[in-house]
mmCIF file of C-alpha atoms in Angstrom:
data_model
loop_
_atom_site.group_PDB
_atom_site.id
_atom_site.type_symbol
_atom_site.label_atom_id
_atom_site.label_comp_id
_atom_site.label_asym_id
_atom_site.label_seq_id
_atom_site.Cartn_x
_atom_site.Cartn_y
_atom_site.Cartn_z
ATOM 1 C CA MET A 13 9.776 34.386 37.748
ATOM 2 C CA ALA A 14 6.855 32.647 37.242
ATOM 3 C CA LEU A 15 7.640 32.055 33.541
ATOM 4 C CA VAL A 16 11.365 30.673 34.502
ATOM 5 C CA LYS A 17 9.545 27.921 36.614
ATOM 6 C CA ARG A 18 7.017 27.142 34.391
ATOM 7 C CA GLU A 19 10.042 26.938 31.692
ATOM 8 C CA ALA A 20 11.976 24.754 34.291
ATOM 9 C CA ILE A 21 8.579 22.849 34.607
ATOM 10 C CA ILE A 22 8.290 22.679 30.874
ATOM 11 C CA GLU A 23 12.055 21.040 30.331
ATOM 12 C CA HIS A 24 11.659 18.889 33.250
ATOM 13 C CA GLY A 25 8.457 17.546 31.927
ATOM 14 C CA ALA A 26 10.068 17.055 28.554
ATOM 15 C CA ALA A 27 13.088 15.416 28.894
ATOM 16 C CA LYS A 28 12.818 14.677 31.942
ATOM 17 C CA ASP A 29 16.598 14.838 32.864
ATOM 18 C CA ASP A 30 18.969 17.839 32.597
ATOM 19 C CA PRO A 31 17.876 20.267 29.349
ATOM 20 C CA ASN A 32 21.796 20.399 30.089
ATOM 21 C CA LYS A 33 22.675 17.813 28.937
ATOM 22 C CA ARG A 34 21.144 17.478 25.729
ATOM 23 C CA ASP A 35 23.658 17.883 23.501
ATOM 24 C CA THR A 36 26.611 16.503 25.568
ATOM 25 C CA ARG A 37 25.183 13.126 25.488
ATOM 26 C CA PHE A 38 24.825 12.055 22.571
ATOM 27 C CA PRO A 39 27.960 13.000 20.217
ATOM 28 C CA VAL A 40 30.034 10.472 21.055
ATOM 29 C CA VAL A 41 27.503 7.812 20.560
ATOM 30 C CA SER A 42 26.513 9.499 17.339
ATOM 31 C CA ILE A 43 30.179 10.220 16.056
ATOM 32 C CA ILE A 44 30.841 6.571 16.442
ATOM 33 C CA LEU A 45 27.942 5.072 14.770
ATOM 34 C CA GLY A 46 28.380 7.526 11.985
ATOM 35 C CA SER A 47 31.731 6.401 11.374
ATOM 36 C CA LEU A 48 30.839 2.565 11.606
ATOM 37 C CA SER A 49 28.036 3.493 8.925
ATOM 38 C CA LEU A 50 30.276 5.295 6.467
ATOM 39 C CA ILE A 51 33.234 2.995 6.798
ATOM 40 C CA GLY A 52 30.705 0.172 6.708
ATOM 41 C CA MET A 53 28.905 1.675 3.241
ATOM 42 C CA MET A 54 32.860 2.037 1.593
ATOM 43 C CA VAL A 55 33.832 -1.252 2.540
ATOM 44 C CA SER A 56 29.799 -2.726 1.610
ATOM 45 C CA ILE A 57 30.569 -1.092 -1.758
ATOM 46 C CA TRP A 58 33.747 -2.900 -2.235
ATOM 47 C CA MET A 59 32.202 -6.276 -1.572
ATOM 48 C CA ILE A 60 29.383 -5.576 -3.378
ATOM 49 C CA PHE A 61 31.463 -4.456 -7.091
ATOM 50 C CA LEU A 62 34.489 -6.560 -6.338
ATOM 51 C CA TYR A 63 34.267 -9.472 -3.623
ATOM 52 C CA ALA A 64 30.614 -10.779 -4.535
ATOM 53 C CA PRO A 65 30.486 -12.950 -7.737
ATOM 54 C CA MET A 66 28.601 -12.153 -10.533
ATOM 55 C CA ASP A 67 24.981 -14.372 -10.314
ATOM 56 C CA ALA A 68 25.344 -16.530 -13.635
ATOM 57 C CA ILE A 69 21.593 -16.435 -14.240
ATOM 58 C CA GLN A 70 20.694 -12.525 -13.211
ATOM 59 C CA GLY A 71 23.967 -11.322 -14.216
ATOM 60 C CA ASN A 72 24.448 -7.352 -12.862
ATOM 61 C CA PRO A 73 21.118 -6.703 -11.658
ATOM 62 C CA GLN A 74 21.603 -9.430 -8.727
ATOM 63 C CA ARG A 75 23.334 -6.887 -7.188
ATOM 64 C CA ILE A 76 20.863 -4.756 -6.549
ATOM 65 C CA PHE A 77 19.586 -7.474 -3.951
ATOM 66 C CA TYR A 78 22.574 -6.385 -1.417
ATOM 67 C CA PHE A 79 21.105 -2.973 -0.568
ATOM 68 C CA HIS A 80 17.518 -3.992 -1.285
ATOM 69 C CA VAL A 81 16.943 -6.659 1.109
ATOM 70 C CA PRO A 82 18.393 -3.969 3.853
ATOM 71 C CA LEU A 83 16.216 -1.422 3.165
ATOM 72 C CA ALA A 84 13.336 -3.483 3.596
ATOM 73 C CA TRP A 85 14.574 -5.198 6.574
ATOM 74 C CA LEU A 86 14.844 -2.038 8.162
ATOM 75 C CA GLY A 87 11.710 -0.829 6.289
ATOM 76 C CA MET A 88 9.377 -3.771 8.423
ATOM 77 C CA LEU A 89 12.234 -3.467 11.738
ATOM 78 C CA GLY A 90 10.712 0.466 11.956
ATOM 79 C CA PHE A 91 7.474 -0.025 11.936
ATOM 80 C CA VAL A 92 7.834 -2.879 14.821
ATOM 81 C CA ILE A 93 9.493 -0.243 16.942
ATOM 82 C CA VAL A 94 6.981 2.119 15.809
ATOM 83 C CA ALA A 95 4.433 -0.316 17.524
ATOM 84 C CA ILE A 96 6.642 -1.122 20.825
ATOM 85 C CA ALA A 97 7.549 2.531 21.348
ATOM 86 C CA GLY A 98 3.602 3.206 21.010
ATOM 87 C CA ILE A 99 2.687 0.557 23.318
ATOM 88 C CA GLY A 100 5.324 1.859 25.468
ATOM 89 C CA TYR A 101 3.652 5.308 25.280
ATOM 90 C CA LEU A 102 0.023 3.563 26.385
ATOM 91 C CA VAL A 103 1.603 1.988 29.189
ATOM 92 C CA LYS A 104 4.188 4.825 30.474
ATOM 93 C CA LYS A 105 2.244 7.809 29.305
ATOM 94 C CA ASP A 106 5.743 8.944 28.746
ATOM 95 C CA GLU A 107 6.603 11.462 25.914
ATOM 96 C CA ARG A 108 9.937 10.199 25.374
ATOM 97 C CA TRP A 109 8.116 7.067 23.787
ATOM 98 C CA ASP A 110 6.205 9.098 21.673
ATOM 99 C CA TRP A 111 9.503 11.063 20.278
ATOM 100 C CA ALA A 112 10.973 7.403 19.154
ATOM 101 C CA ALA A 113 7.783 6.234 17.303
ATOM 102 C CA ARG A 114 7.646 9.293 15.405
ATOM 103 C CA ALA A 115 11.429 9.107 14.763
ATOM 104 C CA SER A 116 10.977 5.363 13.191
ATOM 105 C CA ALA A 117 7.770 6.421 11.669
ATOM 106 C CA GLU A 118 9.821 9.160 9.367
ATOM 107 C CA LEU A 119 12.700 6.775 9.493
ATOM 108 C CA GLY A 120 11.333 3.375 8.788
ATOM 109 C CA ALA A 121 9.098 5.212 5.556
ATOM 110 C CA PHE A 122 12.607 6.256 3.846
ATOM 111 C CA PHE A 123 14.115 2.776 3.992
ATOM 112 C CA ILE A 124 10.853 0.710 2.624
ATOM 113 C CA THR A 125 10.349 3.491 -0.058
ATOM 114 C CA LEU A 126 14.169 2.776 -1.377
ATOM 115 C CA ALA A 127 12.859 -0.719 -0.814
ATOM 116 C CA LEU A 128 9.811 -0.415 -2.953
ATOM 117 C CA ILE A 129 12.023 1.544 -5.351
ATOM 118 C CA THR A 130 14.813 -0.697 -5.730
ATOM 119 C CA GLY A 131 12.469 -3.918 -6.218
ATOM 120 C CA SER A 132 10.640 -2.456 -8.673
ATOM 121 C CA ILE A 133 13.989 -1.553 -10.830
ATOM 122 C CA TRP A 134 15.499 -5.195 -9.811
ATOM 123 C CA GLY A 135 11.966 -6.182 -11.243
ATOM 124 C CA ARG A 136 12.266 -4.842 -14.043
ATOM 125 C CA THR A 137 15.170 -6.199 -15.309
ATOM 126 C CA ILE A 138 14.077 -9.976 -14.024
ATOM 127 C CA TRP A 139 10.401 -10.214 -14.615
ATOM 128 C CA GLY A 140 10.308 -7.253 -17.295
ATOM 129 C CA THR A 141 7.711 -5.399 -14.984
ATOM 130 C CA TRP A 142 8.414 -2.319 -12.841
ATOM 131 C CA TRP A 143 5.545 -3.607 -11.336
ATOM 132 C CA THR A 144 3.219 -6.640 -10.607
ATOM 133 C CA TRP A 145 0.361 -7.941 -7.817
ATOM 134 C CA ASP A 146 2.433 -10.506 -6.031
ATOM 135 C CA ALA A 147 2.100 -11.325 -2.491
ATOM 136 C CA ARG A 148 5.358 -9.935 -1.000
ATOM 137 C CA LEU A 149 4.987 -6.314 -2.993
ATOM 138 C CA THR A 150 1.279 -6.141 -2.442
ATOM 139 C CA THR A 151 1.977 -6.356 1.661
ATOM 140 C CA THR A 152 5.087 -4.201 1.298
ATOM 141 C CA LEU A 153 2.951 -1.668 -0.384
ATOM 142 C CA ILE A 154 0.236 -1.755 2.210
ATOM 143 C CA LEU A 155 3.126 -1.682 4.791
ATOM 144 C CA TRP A 156 3.623 1.416 2.801
ATOM 145 C CA PHE A 157 0.299 3.256 2.309
ATOM 146 C CA ILE A 158 0.386 2.558 6.844
ATOM 147 C CA TYR A 159 3.714 4.726 7.311
ATOM 148 C CA ILE A 160 2.066 7.695 5.394
ATOM 149 C CA GLY A 161 -1.475 6.950 7.041
ATOM 150 C CA TYR A 162 0.689 7.451 10.215
ATOM 151 C CA LEU A 163 2.866 10.284 9.689
ATOM 152 C CA MET A 164 -0.450 12.167 7.931
ATOM 153 C CA LEU A 165 -1.907 11.578 11.120
ATOM 154 C CA ARG A 166 0.871 12.455 13.521
ATOM 155 C CA SER A 167 1.488 15.903 11.500
ATOM 156 C CA TYR A 168 -2.761 16.456 11.163
ATOM 157 C CA MET A 169 -3.244 15.851 14.853
ATOM 158 C CA GLY A 170 0.138 17.618 15.937
ATOM 159 C CA ARG A 171 2.326 16.980 19.256
ATOM 160 C CA THR A 172 -0.826 16.650 21.546
ATOM 161 C CA SER A 173 -1.089 13.341 23.750
ATOM 162 C CA ALA A 174 -4.772 12.509 21.798
ATOM 163 C CA SER A 175 -2.667 12.674 18.570
ATOM 164 C CA ALA A 176 0.193 9.988 20.298
ATOM 165 C CA ARG A 177 -2.560 7.769 21.619
ATOM 166 C CA ALA A 178 -4.232 7.718 18.232
ATOM 167 C CA GLY A 179 -0.754 6.872 17.112
ATOM 168 C CA ALA A 180 -0.069 4.542 19.379
ATOM 169 C CA VAL A 181 -3.161 2.072 18.301
ATOM 170 C CA LEU A 182 -2.494 2.708 14.193
ATOM 171 C CA ALA A 183 0.685 1.595 14.766
ATOM 172 C CA ILE A 184 -0.133 -1.123 16.878
ATOM 173 C CA ILE A 185 -3.052 -2.629 14.420
ATOM 174 C CA GLY A 186 -0.704 -1.890 11.103
ATOM 175 C CA VAL A 187 2.403 -3.766 12.975
ATOM 176 C CA ILE A 188 -0.027 -6.890 11.976
ATOM 177 C CA ASP A 189 1.814 -6.427 8.735
ATOM 178 C CA VAL A 190 4.610 -7.002 9.052
ATOM 179 C CA PRO A 191 4.446 -10.648 9.966
ATOM 180 C CA ILE A 192 2.600 -11.230 6.498
ATOM 181 C CA ILE A 193 5.417 -9.373 4.807
ATOM 182 C CA TYR A 194 7.537 -11.802 5.535
ATOM 183 C CA GLU A 195 5.678 -15.045 5.623
ATOM 184 C CA SER A 196 4.151 -13.868 2.017
ATOM 185 C CA VAL A 197 6.521 -15.978 -0.093
ATOM 186 C CA ASN A 198 5.292 -19.221 1.680
ATOM 187 C CA TRP A 199 1.654 -18.488 2.172
ATOM 188 C CA TRP A 200 0.746 -17.422 -1.321
ATOM 189 C CA ARG A 201 2.692 -19.001 -4.576
ATOM 190 C CA ALA A 202 4.743 -16.221 -5.598
ATOM 191 C CA LEU A 203 7.448 -14.190 -7.606
ATOM 192 C CA HIS A 204 9.176 -12.977 -5.292
ATOM 193 C CA PRO A 205 12.110 -15.372 -4.434
ATOM 194 C CA THR A 206 11.580 -16.625 -0.990
ATOM 195 C CA ALA A 207 14.245 -16.324 1.833
ATOM 196 C CA GLU A 208 17.685 -18.123 0.697
ATOM 197 C CA VAL A 209 19.588 -16.810 3.828
ATOM 198 C CA GLY A 210 20.504 -19.981 6.203
ATOM 199 C CA VAL A 211 19.122 -22.326 3.351
ATOM 200 C CA GLN A 212 22.000 -24.941 3.120
ATOM 201 C CA GLY A 213 23.972 -24.456 -0.362
ATOM 202 C CA ALA A 214 21.141 -21.557 -1.350
ATOM 203 C CA LEU A 215 23.648 -19.117 -1.679
ATOM 204 C CA PRO A 216 27.787 -18.851 -2.194
ATOM 205 C CA PRO A 217 29.544 -18.105 1.672
ATOM 206 C CA SER A 218 30.698 -14.621 -0.240
ATOM 207 C CA VAL A 219 27.729 -13.763 -1.175
ATOM 208 C CA VAL A 220 26.110 -14.179 2.187
ATOM 209 C CA LEU A 221 28.540 -12.726 3.860
ATOM 210 C CA THR A 222 28.545 -10.006 1.514
ATOM 211 C CA LEU A 223 24.957 -9.698 2.494
ATOM 212 C CA MET A 224 25.718 -9.984 6.044
ATOM 213 C CA VAL A 225 28.133 -7.236 5.990
ATOM 214 C CA SER A 226 25.468 -4.789 3.768
ATOM 215 C CA LEU A 227 23.094 -5.403 6.371
ATOM 216 C CA THR A 228 25.213 -4.937 9.783
ATOM 217 C CA THR A 229 26.142 -1.115 8.042
ATOM 218 C CA PHE A 230 22.627 -0.484 7.227
ATOM 219 C CA THR A 231 21.526 -1.210 10.753
ATOM 220 C CA LEU A 232 24.073 0.952 12.403
ATOM 221 C CA LEU A 233 23.018 4.084 9.876
ATOM 222 C CA TYR A 234 19.586 3.465 10.982
ATOM 223 C CA SER A 235 20.634 3.871 14.709
ATOM 224 C CA PHE A 236 22.417 6.600 13.672
ATOM 225 C CA LEU A 237 19.970 8.774 11.948
ATOM 226 C CA MET A 238 17.098 7.104 14.522
ATOM 227 C CA ILE A 239 19.492 9.154 17.464
ATOM 228 C CA GLN A 240 19.748 11.847 15.113
ATOM 229 C CA LEU A 241 15.551 11.987 14.773
ATOM 230 C CA TYR A 242 15.383 11.347 18.033
ATOM 231 C CA GLN A 243 16.722 14.616 18.868
ATOM 232 C CA LEU A 244 14.824 16.562 16.832
ATOM 233 C CA GLN A 245 11.587 15.667 17.990
ATOM 234 C CA ARG A 246 12.780 15.948 21.484
ATOM 235 C CA ALA A 247 13.766 19.925 20.275
ATOM 236 C CA GLN A 248 10.514 19.724 18.344
ATOM 237 C CA THR A 249 8.672 19.473 20.983
ATOM 238 C CA LEU A 250 11.183 21.732 23.868
ATOM 239 C CA ALA A 251 10.031 24.684 21.397
ATOM 240 C CA GLN A 252 6.429 24.381 20.559
ATOM 241 C CA GLN A 253 6.127 24.309 24.556
ATOM 242 C CA LEU A 254 8.353 26.823 25.281
ATOM 243 C CA ARG A 255 6.228 29.050 22.348
ATOM 244 C CA ALA A 256 2.814 28.196 24.002
ATOM 245 C CA SER A 257 4.299 29.060 27.307
ATOM 246 C CA ILE A 258 4.944 32.755 26.336
ATOM 247 C CA GLU A 259 1.764 33.419 24.296
ATOM 248 C CA MET B 26 36.132 -13.383 -30.406
ATOM 249 C CA HIS B 27 32.409 -14.094 -30.106
ATOM 250 C CA GLN B 28 32.497 -15.810 -27.283
ATOM 251 C CA GLU B 29 34.534 -12.324 -25.841
ATOM 252 C CA ALA B 30 31.694 -9.852 -27.198
ATOM 253 C CA ARG B 31 29.103 -12.497 -25.717
ATOM 254 C CA GLU B 32 30.677 -12.848 -22.166
ATOM 255 C CA ALA B 33 31.207 -8.916 -22.677
ATOM 256 C CA ARG B 34 27.527 -8.292 -23.477
ATOM 257 C CA LYS B 35 26.163 -10.355 -20.814
ATOM 258 C CA TYR B 36 28.260 -8.414 -18.270
ATOM 259 C CA MET B 37 26.567 -5.218 -19.570
ATOM 260 C CA GLN B 38 23.193 -6.566 -19.420
ATOM 261 C CA GLY B 39 21.459 -4.641 -17.058
ATOM 262 C CA PHE B 40 24.363 -2.703 -15.825
ATOM 263 C CA GLY B 41 22.349 0.342 -16.507
ATOM 264 C CA TYR B 42 19.798 -0.899 -14.423
ATOM 265 C CA LEU B 43 21.942 -1.561 -11.491
ATOM 266 C CA VAL B 44 23.925 2.232 -11.413
ATOM 267 C CA ALA B 45 20.217 3.241 -11.650
ATOM 268 C CA ALA B 46 19.251 1.837 -8.134
ATOM 269 C CA TYR B 47 22.747 2.540 -6.436
ATOM 270 C CA ALA B 48 22.383 5.883 -7.560
ATOM 271 C CA ILE B 49 18.888 6.579 -6.643
ATOM 272 C CA VAL B 50 20.044 5.132 -2.816
ATOM 273 C CA TRP B 51 22.617 7.244 -2.918
ATOM 274 C CA ILE B 52 20.704 10.691 -3.921
ATOM 275 C CA ALA B 53 17.866 10.009 -1.403
ATOM 276 C CA LEU B 54 20.780 9.071 1.861
ATOM 277 C CA PHE B 55 22.476 11.949 1.035
ATOM 278 C CA ALA B 56 19.075 14.144 0.737
ATOM 279 C CA PHE B 57 17.771 12.551 3.853
ATOM 280 C CA LEU B 58 20.738 13.505 5.428
ATOM 281 C CA ALA B 59 20.886 16.941 4.275
ATOM 282 C CA VAL B 60 17.699 18.105 4.866
ATOM 283 C CA LEU B 61 17.564 16.457 8.489
ATOM 284 C CA MET B 62 20.669 18.325 9.389
ATOM 285 C CA LEU B 63 18.587 21.435 8.256
ATOM 286 C CA ARG B 64 15.977 20.533 10.669
ATOM 287 C CA ILE B 65 17.776 19.859 13.460
ATOM 288 C CA SER B 66 20.028 23.580 12.938
ATOM 289 C CA GLY B 67 16.793 24.830 12.256
ATOM 290 C CA VAL B 68 15.132 23.544 15.260
ATOM 291 C CA ARG B 69 18.292 24.812 17.651
ATOM 292 C CA THR B 70 17.760 28.259 16.065
ATOM 293 C CA GLU B 71 14.230 28.465 16.919
ATOM 294 C CA LEU B 72 15.133 27.308 20.721
ATOM 295 C CA THR B 73 17.432 29.867 20.805
ATOM 296 C CA ALA B 74 14.892 32.339 20.213
ATOM 297 C CA VAL B 75 12.230 31.210 21.957
ATOM 298 C CA GLU B 76 14.306 30.832 24.798
ATOM 299 C CA GLN B 77 15.884 34.230 24.514
ATOM 300 C CA LEU B 78 12.275 35.466 24.149
ATOM 301 C CA VAL B 79 11.700 33.672 27.343
ATOM 302 C CA ARG B 80 14.702 35.520 29.352
ATOM 303 C CA GLU B 81 13.042 39.095 27.620
ATOM 304 C CA GLN B 82 9.467 38.010 29.258
ATOM 305 C CA GLN B 83 10.990 37.090 32.557
ATOM 306 C CA GLU B 84 13.027 40.366 32.936
ATOM 307 C CA LYS B 85 10.034 42.632 31.742
ATOM 308 C CA GLN B 86 7.965 41.161 35.088
ATOM 309 C CA ASN B 87 10.855 41.337 37.209
ATOM 310 C CA ILE B 88 10.769 45.291 36.801
#
């Protein structure tokens, strides 16, 4: 009986709501987001290869831009979410904020890695080198190291409140790099192209439209994956707490 | 003729890099999704097993 009570307390503490809702609350949202991401991906691919015009100077490799920009944008957004969730955890002491932070860190690290790889391939074709210590590239690489540091710290410290606090502090300090990445092309003379979206006449409307569709699609995919990772974090915490209760 | 050949060459220039970039992104996305699904199913299996253990311990205590 005591164990049942303890389990109920753990589940209440972990989820702060009915655990039976765990498997029924998200599927509809997940299905909608997953389907929209899939449709968006197909539309994006069609637009990237058949609708958007080929760049007169860069040729075909310019099309990498339609995936590279959304990946980089979500890589940066991911860390902003980690920091916001970290602040949320420090203020509210609610584990759900920590699950969101962990989920966003995993996803953001994945997206920023792909942004660095696609950017490197584009750089090879346009600049003739895989890597250069340009301000935008260097600050993005720093963000990648911050992500890896965050994930290593969380993995090393386990699922404890000390780990959540340390992660939150690291995220709040690390997020300073995000506006630096964004402004790096304006602050320093750099090889990386400056922002062209929103600048009158910088890009043809078909290019801007293709980029926006791709950006929306990747944001939907990010949301879909974020829900899955959040659920995973929640289930892992519950499993760990239940295991601890019977040991 | 030369003009056509030049245009075709220009079109194909860097095409391999473009294909490589998109292939890497797609393969990575599918691999990420597959690993995520495996992790979710693994933790669900673990949860079921631990819940079963909790129930068994509770039954033992009741006896």
